[in-house]
Coordinates of C-alpha atoms in Angstrom, one line a residue:
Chain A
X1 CA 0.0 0.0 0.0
X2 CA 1.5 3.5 -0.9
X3 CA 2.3 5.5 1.9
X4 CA 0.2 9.1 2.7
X5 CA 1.3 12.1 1.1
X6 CA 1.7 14.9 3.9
X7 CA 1.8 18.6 3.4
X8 CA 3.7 20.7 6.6
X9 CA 0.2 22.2 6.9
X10 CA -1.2 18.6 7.0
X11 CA 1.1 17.4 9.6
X12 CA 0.4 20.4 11.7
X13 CA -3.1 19.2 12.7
X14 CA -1.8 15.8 13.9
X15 CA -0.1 17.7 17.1
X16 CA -1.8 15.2 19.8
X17 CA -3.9 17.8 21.2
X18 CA -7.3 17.6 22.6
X19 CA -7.4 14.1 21.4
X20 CA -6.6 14.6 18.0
X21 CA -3.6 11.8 16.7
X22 CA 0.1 12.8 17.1
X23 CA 2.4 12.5 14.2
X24 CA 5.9 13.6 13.7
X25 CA 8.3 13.8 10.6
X26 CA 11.7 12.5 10.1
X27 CA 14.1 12.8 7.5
X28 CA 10.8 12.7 4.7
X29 CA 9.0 10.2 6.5
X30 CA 5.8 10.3 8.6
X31 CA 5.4 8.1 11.8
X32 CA 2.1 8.2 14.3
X33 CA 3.9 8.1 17.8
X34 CA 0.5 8.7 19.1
X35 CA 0.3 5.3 20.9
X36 CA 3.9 6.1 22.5
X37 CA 4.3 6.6 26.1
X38 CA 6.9 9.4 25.1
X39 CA 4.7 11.0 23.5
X40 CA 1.3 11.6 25.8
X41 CA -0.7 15.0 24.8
X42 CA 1.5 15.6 21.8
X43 CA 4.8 16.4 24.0
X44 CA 7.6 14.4 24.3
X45 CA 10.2 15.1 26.7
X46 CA 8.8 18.6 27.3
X47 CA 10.1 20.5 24.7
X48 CA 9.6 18.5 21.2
X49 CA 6.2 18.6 20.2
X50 CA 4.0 16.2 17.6
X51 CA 2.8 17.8 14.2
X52 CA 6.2 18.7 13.3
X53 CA 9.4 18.0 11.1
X54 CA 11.7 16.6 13.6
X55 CA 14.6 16.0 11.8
X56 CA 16.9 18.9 12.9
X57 CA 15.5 18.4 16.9
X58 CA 16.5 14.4 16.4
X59 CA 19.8 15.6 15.7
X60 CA 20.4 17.1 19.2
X61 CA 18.4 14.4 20.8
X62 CA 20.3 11.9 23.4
X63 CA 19.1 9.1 21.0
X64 CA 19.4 7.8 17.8
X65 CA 16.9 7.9 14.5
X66 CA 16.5 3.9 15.7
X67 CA 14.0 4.7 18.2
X68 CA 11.4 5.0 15.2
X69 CA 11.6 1.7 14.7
X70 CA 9.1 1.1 17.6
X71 CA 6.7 3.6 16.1
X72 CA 4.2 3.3 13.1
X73 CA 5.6 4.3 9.5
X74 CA 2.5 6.0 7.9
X75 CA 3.6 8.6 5.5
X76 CA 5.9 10.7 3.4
X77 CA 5.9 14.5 3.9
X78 CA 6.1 16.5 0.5
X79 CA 8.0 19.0 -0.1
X80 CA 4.6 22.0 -0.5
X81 CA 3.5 24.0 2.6
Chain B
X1 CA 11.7 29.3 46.5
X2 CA 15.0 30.8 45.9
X3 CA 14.5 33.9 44.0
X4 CA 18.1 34.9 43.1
X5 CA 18.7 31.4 41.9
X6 CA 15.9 31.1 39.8
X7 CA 16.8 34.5 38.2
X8 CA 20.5 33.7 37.6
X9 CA 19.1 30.5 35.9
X10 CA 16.1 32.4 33.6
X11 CA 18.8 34.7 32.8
X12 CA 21.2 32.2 31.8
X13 CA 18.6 31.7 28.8
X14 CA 16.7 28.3 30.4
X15 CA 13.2 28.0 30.1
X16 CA 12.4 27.7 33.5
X17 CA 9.2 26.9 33.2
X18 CA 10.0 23.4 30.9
X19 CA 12.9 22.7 33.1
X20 CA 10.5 22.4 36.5
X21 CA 8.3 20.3 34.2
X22 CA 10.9 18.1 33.3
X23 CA 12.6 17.8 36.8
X24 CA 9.2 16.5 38.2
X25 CA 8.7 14.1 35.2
X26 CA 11.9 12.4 36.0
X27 CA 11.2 12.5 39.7
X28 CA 7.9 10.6 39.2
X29 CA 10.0 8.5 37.1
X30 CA 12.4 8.0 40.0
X31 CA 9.6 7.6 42.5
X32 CA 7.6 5.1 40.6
X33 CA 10.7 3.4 39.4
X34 CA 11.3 2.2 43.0
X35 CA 7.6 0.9 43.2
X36 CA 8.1 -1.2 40.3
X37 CA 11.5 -2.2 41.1
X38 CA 10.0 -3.8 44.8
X39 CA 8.4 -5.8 42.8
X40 CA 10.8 -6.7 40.4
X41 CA 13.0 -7.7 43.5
X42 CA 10.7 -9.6 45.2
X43 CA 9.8 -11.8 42.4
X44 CA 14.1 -11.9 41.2
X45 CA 14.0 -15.6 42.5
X46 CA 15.3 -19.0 42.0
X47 CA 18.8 -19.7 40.5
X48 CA 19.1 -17.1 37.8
X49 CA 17.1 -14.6 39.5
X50 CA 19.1 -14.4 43.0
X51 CA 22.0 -13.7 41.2
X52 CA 20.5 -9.8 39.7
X53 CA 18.5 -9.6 43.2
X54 CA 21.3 -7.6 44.6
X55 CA 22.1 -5.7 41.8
X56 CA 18.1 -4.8 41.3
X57 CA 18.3 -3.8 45.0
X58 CA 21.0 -1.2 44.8
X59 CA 19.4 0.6 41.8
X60 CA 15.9 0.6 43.2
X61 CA 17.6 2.1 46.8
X62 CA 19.6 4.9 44.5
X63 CA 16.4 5.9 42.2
X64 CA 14.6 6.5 45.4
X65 CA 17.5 8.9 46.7
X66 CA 17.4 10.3 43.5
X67 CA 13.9 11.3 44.0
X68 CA 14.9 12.6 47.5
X69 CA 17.6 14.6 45.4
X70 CA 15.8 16.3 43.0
X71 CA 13.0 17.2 44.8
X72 CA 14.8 20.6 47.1
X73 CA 15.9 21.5 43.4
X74 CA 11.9 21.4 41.9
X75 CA 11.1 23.7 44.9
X76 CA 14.4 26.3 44.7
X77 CA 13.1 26.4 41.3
X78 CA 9.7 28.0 42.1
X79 CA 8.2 24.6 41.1
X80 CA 6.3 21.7 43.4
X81 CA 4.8 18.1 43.0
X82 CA 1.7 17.5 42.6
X83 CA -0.5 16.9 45.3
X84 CA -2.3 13.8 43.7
X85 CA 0.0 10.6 43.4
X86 CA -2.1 9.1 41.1
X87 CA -1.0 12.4 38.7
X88 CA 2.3 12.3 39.9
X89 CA 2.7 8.9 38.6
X90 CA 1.1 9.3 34.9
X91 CA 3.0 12.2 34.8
X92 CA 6.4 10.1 34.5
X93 CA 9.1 10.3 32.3
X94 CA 9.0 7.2 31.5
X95 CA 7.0 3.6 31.0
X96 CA 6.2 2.0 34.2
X97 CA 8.9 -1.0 34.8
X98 CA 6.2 -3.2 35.5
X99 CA 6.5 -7.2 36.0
X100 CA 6.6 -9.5 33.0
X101 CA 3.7 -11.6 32.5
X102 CA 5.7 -14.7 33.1
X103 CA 8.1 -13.2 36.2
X104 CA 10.0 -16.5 36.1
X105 CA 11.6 -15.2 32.4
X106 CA 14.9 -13.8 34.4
X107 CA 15.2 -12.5 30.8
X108 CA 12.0 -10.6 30.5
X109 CA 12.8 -9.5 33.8
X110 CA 16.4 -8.4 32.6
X111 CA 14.6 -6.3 29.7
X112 CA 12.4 -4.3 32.0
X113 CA 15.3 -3.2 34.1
X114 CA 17.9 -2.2 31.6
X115 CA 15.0 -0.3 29.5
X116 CA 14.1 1.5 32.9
X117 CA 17.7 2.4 33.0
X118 CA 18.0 3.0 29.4
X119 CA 15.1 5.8 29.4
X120 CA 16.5 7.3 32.5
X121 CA 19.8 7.8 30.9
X122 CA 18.6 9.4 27.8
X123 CA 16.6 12.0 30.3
X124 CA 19.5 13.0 32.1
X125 CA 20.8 13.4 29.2
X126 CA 18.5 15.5 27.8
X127 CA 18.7 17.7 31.5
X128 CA 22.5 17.9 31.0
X129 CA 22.1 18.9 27.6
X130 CA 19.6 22.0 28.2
X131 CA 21.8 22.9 31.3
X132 CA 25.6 22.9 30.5
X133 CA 27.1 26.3 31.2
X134 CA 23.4 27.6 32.5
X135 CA 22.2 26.3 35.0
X136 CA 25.2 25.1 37.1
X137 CA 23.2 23.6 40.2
X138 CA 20.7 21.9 38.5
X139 CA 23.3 20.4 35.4
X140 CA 25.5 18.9 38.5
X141 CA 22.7 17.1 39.8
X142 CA 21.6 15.4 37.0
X143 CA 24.9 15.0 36.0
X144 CA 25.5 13.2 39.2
X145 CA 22.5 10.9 39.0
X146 CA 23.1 10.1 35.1
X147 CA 26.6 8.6 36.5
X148 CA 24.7 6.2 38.5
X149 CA 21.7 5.8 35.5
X150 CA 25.0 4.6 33.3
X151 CA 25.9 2.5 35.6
X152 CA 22.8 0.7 36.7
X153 CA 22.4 0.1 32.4
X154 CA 25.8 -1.0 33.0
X155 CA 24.7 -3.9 35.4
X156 CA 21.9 -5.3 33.8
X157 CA 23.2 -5.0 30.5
X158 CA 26.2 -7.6 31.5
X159 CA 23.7 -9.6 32.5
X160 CA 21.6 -9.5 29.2
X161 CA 25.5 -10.6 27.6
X162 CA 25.3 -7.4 25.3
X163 CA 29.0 -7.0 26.5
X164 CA 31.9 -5.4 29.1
X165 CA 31.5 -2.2 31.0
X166 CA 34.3 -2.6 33.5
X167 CA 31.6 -1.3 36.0
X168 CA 31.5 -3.3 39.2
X169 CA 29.1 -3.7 41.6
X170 CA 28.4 -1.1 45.1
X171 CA 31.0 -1.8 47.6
X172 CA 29.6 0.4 50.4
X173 CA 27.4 2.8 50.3
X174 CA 25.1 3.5 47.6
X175 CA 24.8 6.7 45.4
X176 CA 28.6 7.6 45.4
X177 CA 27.3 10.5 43.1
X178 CA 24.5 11.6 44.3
X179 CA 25.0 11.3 48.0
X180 CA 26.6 15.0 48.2
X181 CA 22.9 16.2 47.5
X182 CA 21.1 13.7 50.2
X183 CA 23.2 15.8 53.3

């Protein structure tokens, strides 16, 4: 099954608040970390939040890229808005 | 709260406000880390398991002193805990270390322990990280307990066969880091 096309814009409304789903981007790929316990209400951590292109936080983080290998792969984020 | 303190820190360009957060996170994750470890240790029986009892023992005794450390720091901070436990622990910074279904799988066992450790490395980490040359106080703390954190991985790692440390067990009293903060 071809993965979901994502928009920034798109991605944005997947922040994990007020029950909506959380997803975050890395490196052009989408992943729902909503089932996560690092990732309750959209925060993980305190200060990285869901709905977001990651890639540049993950690069200071105290952990490798690996760590999405225990979250779900859904989708691609484009390159548009 | 100590006002001068907590300035020198905002100053210093730390969000004050997330750091508090995060210090209570991983103090719930300390507390209710020494909950779970009781009864990890308590069930660390039989051949295989008597042998990680002691180790299991020394790291649950230094995540509660961690607690004990880093709770003076929430409150110079301007922060407090909450005054519901059942908040304070879902409020952890990490996954409960809770028994495997089967608690006679020393392995299973093994696995809970050294990803207990493994989360609370990466969060002291993460403190060190957003401290370093701001916060002095509060990076020498969780510098302190992240030396113990490394080693507790240390322990149960061996165990697990995933290789050397050259980390030995306790010989005396626990938390030689952190105890300079328990006085």
């Amino acid at each position: 099954m071809p993965l979901r096309q994502f928009t920034l814009d798109e991605l944005a409304q997947y922040n994990g608040e007020n029950g909506a789903a959380a997803y975050i981007s890395f490196l052009g790929r989408v992943y729902d970390v909503s089932a996560s316990f690092q990732w309750q209400n959209g925060k993980h951590q305190v200060v990285h939040k869901a709905g977001k292109d990651l890639s540049s936080e993950l690069a200071e983080a105290p952990h490798g890229a690996d760590l999405l290998a225990r979250v779900r792969l859904i989708g691609e984020l484009g390159t548009e808005g | 709260m100590a006002k001068v303190a907590r300035e020198m820190v905002e100053r210093a360009g730390v969000n004050l406000d997330q750091l508090v957060e995060l210090l209570v996170k991983n103090a719930s994750a300390e507390l209710t880390t020494f909950y779970y470890y009781t009864i990890l240790r308590v069930n660390l029986i039989g051949l295989e398991g008597e042998g990680i009892k002691e180790i299991a023992e020394t790291a649950r005794i230094e995540d509660r002193n961690h607690f004990e450390a880093l709770v003076p720091r929430i409150y110079e901070l301007g922060g407090n805990l909450p005054g519901d436990m059942k908040v304070f622990h879902d409020m952890s910074a990490c996954p409960p270390a809770g028994l495997p279904t089967d608690p006679t799988n020393i392995k299973a066992m093994l696995a809970v322990l050294v990803e207990a450790e493994r989360c609370a490395v990466r969060g002291y980490t993460h403190v060190c990280n957003l401290t370093a040359g701001k916060d002095h106080r509060t990076y020498d703390l969780s510098l302190a307990i992240l030396n113990e954190e490394i080693e507790h991985e240390s322990w149960f790692s061996e165990f697990l066969g995933e290789g050397p440390s050259g980390h030995f067990m306790r010989r005396g009293e626990t938390s030689p880091f952190v105890s300079k903060f328990l006085r």
